[in-house]
């Protein structure tokens, strides 16, 4: 499956603009390619702007894609310096195969799941009963084969005790953004999508959503790791250090991520 640069560029044009602007003054040594899953891309825009302010002349390019896409890209040797993931499994797999530096694995935050609709007359606040409602014909989610949030959505349905009624209505989309777009465009009646996307440009303020009860599923464990390619890039190490700063933590919190809890990782 091709990397979804075009889709991310459409939804988050600031990334493209900032990259182009910075590229005009940057030196090659300051170039940084960051791979970001869809749920991390909106936060990455703000993080990149803050990092660039402290590191004038840096060029930051965002490479977008699902966990499966980005993992495959790194494994085939694409020049990616740092990965912003929505799980720990992919970074650990890359580290175990020597394609990432396991010592740089950094916990960024916990991602929650939202039940969202943009269809008038549907109230996600009804909770469990909305999944079985006759007027709900399609439930959007990311493909569990490519997105950890897709796996989390299936787990949440089990935790809520609604899998039997909901599964015939499920429609798996290629990634989290595609699932959210289906809800936004009313192609799907409701959707199970990352809470972080509810705060993203293009989705923020659209329709209504609720957060699913935390006890019904394990949240996404968002992480960062420097790749083997990025290990020789001082900018990648500087960016990783920036991610641990109070400024970056505040940006992540504002983007919808809960502070990482050692007990849950």
Coordinates of C-alpha atoms in Angstrom, one line a residue:
X1 CA 0.0 0.0 0.0
X2 CA 1.6 3.4 -0.9
X3 CA 2.4 5.9 1.8
X4 CA -0.5 8.3 2.2
X5 CA 1.4 11.6 1.7
X6 CA -1.3 13.1 -0.5
X7 CA -4.1 12.5 2.1
X8 CA -2.1 13.9 4.9
X9 CA -1.1 16.9 2.8
X10 CA -4.8 17.6 2.1
X11 CA -5.8 17.4 5.7
X12 CA -2.7 19.1 7.2
X13 CA -1.5 21.6 4.7
X14 CA 0.5 23.4 7.4
X15 CA 3.0 20.5 7.3
X16 CA 3.6 21.0 3.6
X17 CA 3.9 24.7 3.9
X18 CA 6.3 24.6 6.9
X19 CA 8.5 22.1 5.2
X20 CA 8.7 24.1 2.0
X21 CA 9.4 27.3 3.9
X22 CA 12.1 25.9 6.1
X23 CA 13.7 24.1 3.1
X24 CA 14.7 27.4 1.6
X25 CA 17.2 28.1 4.3
X26 CA 18.3 24.8 5.7
X27 CA 21.6 23.0 5.3
X28 CA 21.7 19.3 4.4
X29 CA 23.0 18.5 7.9
X30 CA 19.7 19.9 9.4
X31 CA 17.4 17.8 7.3
X32 CA 15.0 15.6 9.2
X33 CA 12.5 13.1 7.9
X34 CA 9.9 12.0 10.4
X35 CA 7.4 9.2 9.8
X36 CA 4.1 9.8 11.5
X37 CA 1.0 7.7 11.8
X38 CA -2.3 9.5 11.0
X39 CA -3.2 10.0 14.7
X40 CA 0.1 11.7 15.3
X41 CA 0.3 13.9 12.2
X42 CA -1.8 16.8 13.6
X43 CA 0.4 17.0 16.7
X44 CA 3.5 16.7 14.6
X45 CA 2.6 19.9 12.8
X46 CA 2.7 21.9 16.0
X47 CA 5.7 20.0 17.4
X48 CA 7.7 20.7 14.2
X49 CA 6.9 24.4 14.4
X50 CA 8.1 24.6 18.0
X51 CA 11.2 22.6 17.2
X52 CA 12.0 24.7 14.1
X53 CA 11.7 27.9 16.2
X54 CA 14.4 26.6 18.6
X55 CA 16.5 25.2 15.7
X56 CA 16.4 27.8 12.9
X57 CA 17.3 26.5 9.5
X58 CA 16.0 23.0 10.1
X59 CA 14.1 21.2 7.4
X60 CA 11.4 18.8 8.6
X61 CA 9.6 16.5 6.2
X62 CA 6.6 14.5 7.4
X63 CA 6.1 11.1 5.8
X64 CA 2.6 9.8 6.5
X65 CA 1.2 6.3 6.5
X66 CA -0.2 3.6 8.6
X67 CA 1.9 1.6 11.0
X68 CA 2.1 -1.2 8.4
X69 CA 3.1 1.3 5.7
X70 CA 5.8 3.0 7.7
X71 CA 7.2 -0.2 9.1
X72 CA 7.5 -1.6 5.6
X73 CA 9.1 1.7 4.3
X74 CA 11.8 1.6 7.1
X75 CA 12.4 -2.1 6.5
X76 CA 13.0 -1.6 2.8
X77 CA 15.5 1.2 3.6
X78 CA 13.7 4.4 3.1
X79 CA 15.6 7.4 4.5
X80 CA 13.5 8.0 7.6
X81 CA 15.2 9.4 10.7
X82 CA 12.5 9.2 13.4
X83 CA 9.2 7.3 13.8
X84 CA 6.2 8.6 15.6
X85 CA 4.1 5.4 16.2
X86 CA 0.8 4.5 17.7
X87 CA 2.1 1.4 19.5
X88 CA 5.2 -0.1 21.0
X89 CA 5.2 -3.2 18.9
X90 CA 6.5 -1.7 15.7
X91 CA 9.4 0.3 17.3
X92 CA 10.4 -2.8 19.2
X93 CA 10.3 -4.9 16.1
X94 CA 12.4 -2.4 14.2
X95 CA 14.9 -2.3 17.1
X96 CA 15.1 -6.0 17.4
X97 CA 16.1 -6.2 13.7
X98 CA 18.7 -3.5 14.0
X99 CA 16.6 -1.0 12.0
X100 CA 16.1 1.4 15.0
X101 CA 17.9 2.2 18.2
X102 CA 16.1 0.6 21.0
X103 CA 17.8 2.9 23.5
X104 CA 15.9 5.9 22.0
X105 CA 12.4 4.4 22.5
X106 CA 10.4 7.2 24.1
X107 CA 6.9 7.1 25.4
X108 CA 4.9 10.0 24.2
X109 CA 1.4 9.5 25.5
X110 CA -1.8 7.4 25.6
X111 CA -4.3 7.7 22.8
X112 CA -8.0 7.3 23.6
X113 CA -10.8 6.2 21.3
X114 CA -13.8 8.3 20.3
X115 CA -17.3 7.3 19.1
X116 CA -18.1 10.0 16.6
X117 CA -20.9 10.9 14.3
X118 CA -21.7 13.7 11.8
X119 CA -25.1 12.4 11.0
X120 CA -28.0 14.5 12.4
X121 CA -30.3 12.6 14.7
X122 CA -27.7 10.1 16.0
X123 CA -26.6 10.6 19.5
X124 CA -23.4 8.7 20.5
X125 CA -24.2 9.6 24.1
X126 CA -26.7 6.8 24.0
X127 CA -23.7 4.5 24.6
X128 CA -24.1 0.8 23.9
X129 CA -27.5 1.0 22.4
X130 CA -26.4 3.2 19.5
X131 CA -24.4 0.3 18.0
X132 CA -27.6 -1.8 17.6
X133 CA -29.8 1.0 16.5
X134 CA -31.7 0.3 13.2
X135 CA -30.7 3.7 11.9
X136 CA -27.0 2.9 12.2
X137 CA -26.1 0.9 9.1
X138 CA -22.3 1.5 8.9
X139 CA -19.7 1.9 11.6
X140 CA -16.3 3.1 10.3
X141 CA -13.0 2.1 11.8
X142 CA -9.4 1.7 10.6
X143 CA -8.4 -1.7 9.3
X144 CA -7.1 -3.8 12.2
X145 CA -4.5 -5.3 9.9
X146 CA -2.8 -2.0 9.4
X147 CA -3.7 0.2 12.3
X148 CA -3.4 -0.4 16.1
X149 CA -6.5 1.8 16.5
X150 CA -8.4 -0.7 14.4
X151 CA -7.3 -3.4 16.8
X152 CA -8.3 -1.2 19.7
X153 CA -11.7 -0.6 18.2
X154 CA -12.4 -4.3 18.0
X155 CA -11.3 -4.7 21.6
X156 CA -13.5 -1.9 22.7
X157 CA -16.6 -3.5 21.1
X158 CA -15.8 -6.6 23.0
X159 CA -15.3 -4.7 26.2
X160 CA -18.6 -2.9 25.7
X161 CA -20.4 -6.2 25.1
X162 CA -21.7 -5.0 21.7
X163 CA -19.6 -7.0 19.2
X164 CA -22.3 -9.3 18.1
X165 CA -24.6 -6.5 17.0
X166 CA -21.9 -4.2 15.8
X167 CA -19.6 -6.4 13.7
X168 CA -22.0 -6.9 10.8
X169 CA -22.1 -3.1 10.4
X170 CA -18.3 -2.5 10.6
X171 CA -16.5 -1.0 7.6
X172 CA -12.8 -1.2 7.8
X173 CA -11.0 1.8 6.0
X174 CA -7.3 1.9 5.0
X175 CA -6.3 4.1 7.9
X176 CA -7.6 6.2 10.8
X177 CA -8.0 9.4 8.6
X178 CA -9.9 7.6 6.0
X179 CA -12.3 6.2 8.6
X180 CA -12.7 9.7 10.0
X181 CA -13.3 11.2 6.6
X182 CA -16.1 8.6 6.0
X183 CA -17.9 9.8 9.2
X184 CA -17.3 13.5 8.2
X185 CA -18.7 12.9 4.8
X186 CA -21.7 10.9 6.3
X187 CA -20.7 7.8 4.3
X188 CA -20.6 6.1 7.7
X189 CA -23.2 6.7 10.4
X190 CA -20.8 6.5 13.3
X191 CA -17.1 5.8 13.6
X192 CA -14.5 4.6 16.1
X193 CA -11.6 6.9 15.6
X194 CA -8.6 8.3 17.6
X195 CA -9.6 11.1 19.9
X196 CA -6.6 13.0 18.7
X197 CA -8.3 13.4 15.3
X198 CA -11.2 15.0 16.9
X199 CA -8.9 17.9 17.8
X200 CA -7.3 18.0 14.3
X201 CA -7.9 20.7 11.6
X202 CA -10.8 19.7 9.4
X203 CA -12.4 17.5 12.1
X204 CA -12.4 19.7 15.2
X205 CA -15.9 21.0 15.9
X206 CA -17.6 18.7 13.3
X207 CA -20.4 16.5 14.6
X208 CA -20.5 15.1 18.1
X209 CA -18.5 12.5 19.9
X210 CA -18.0 10.8 23.2
X211 CA -14.9 9.1 24.6
X212 CA -15.4 5.4 25.1
X213 CA -15.0 4.3 28.8
X214 CA -11.3 3.7 29.4
X215 CA -11.9 0.4 31.2
X216 CA -13.3 -1.2 28.1
X217 CA -10.1 -1.2 26.1
X218 CA -6.3 -0.6 26.4
X219 CA -5.4 2.8 25.0
X220 CA -2.9 3.3 22.2
X221 CA 0.7 3.6 23.4
X222 CA 2.2 6.4 21.3
X223 CA 6.0 6.2 21.0
X224 CA 8.9 7.7 19.2
X225 CA 12.1 6.0 18.1
X226 CA 15.2 7.0 16.2
X227 CA 15.9 4.7 13.2
X228 CA 19.2 3.3 12.2
X229 CA 19.3 5.9 9.4
X230 CA 18.6 8.7 11.9
X231 CA 21.1 7.5 14.4
X232 CA 23.9 9.5 12.6
X233 CA 21.6 12.6 12.3
X234 CA 22.2 15.1 15.1
X235 CA 18.8 16.7 14.2
X236 CA 17.0 13.4 15.0
X237 CA 18.6 13.2 18.4
X238 CA 17.8 16.8 19.1
X239 CA 14.2 16.2 18.1
X240 CA 14.0 13.2 20.4
X241 CA 15.3 15.3 23.3
X242 CA 12.7 18.0 22.4
X243 CA 9.9 15.5 22.7
X244 CA 10.8 15.0 26.3
X245 CA 10.6 18.7 27.1
X246 CA 7.7 20.4 29.0
X247 CA 6.8 22.4 25.8
X248 CA 6.4 19.2 23.7
X249 CA 4.5 17.5 26.5
X250 CA 2.1 20.4 26.6
X251 CA 1.6 20.2 22.9
X252 CA 0.9 16.5 23.0
X253 CA -1.6 17.1 25.9
X254 CA -3.4 19.8 23.9
X255 CA -3.5 17.4 20.9
X256 CA -5.5 14.9 22.9
X257 CA -2.9 12.5 24.3
X258 CA -2.9 11.5 28.0
X259 CA 0.5 11.7 29.8
X260 CA 2.3 8.4 29.6
X261 CA 1.9 6.2 32.6
X262 CA 4.7 3.7 33.2
X263 CA 2.2 1.3 34.7
X264 CA 0.3 1.1 31.4
X265 CA 3.2 0.7 29.0

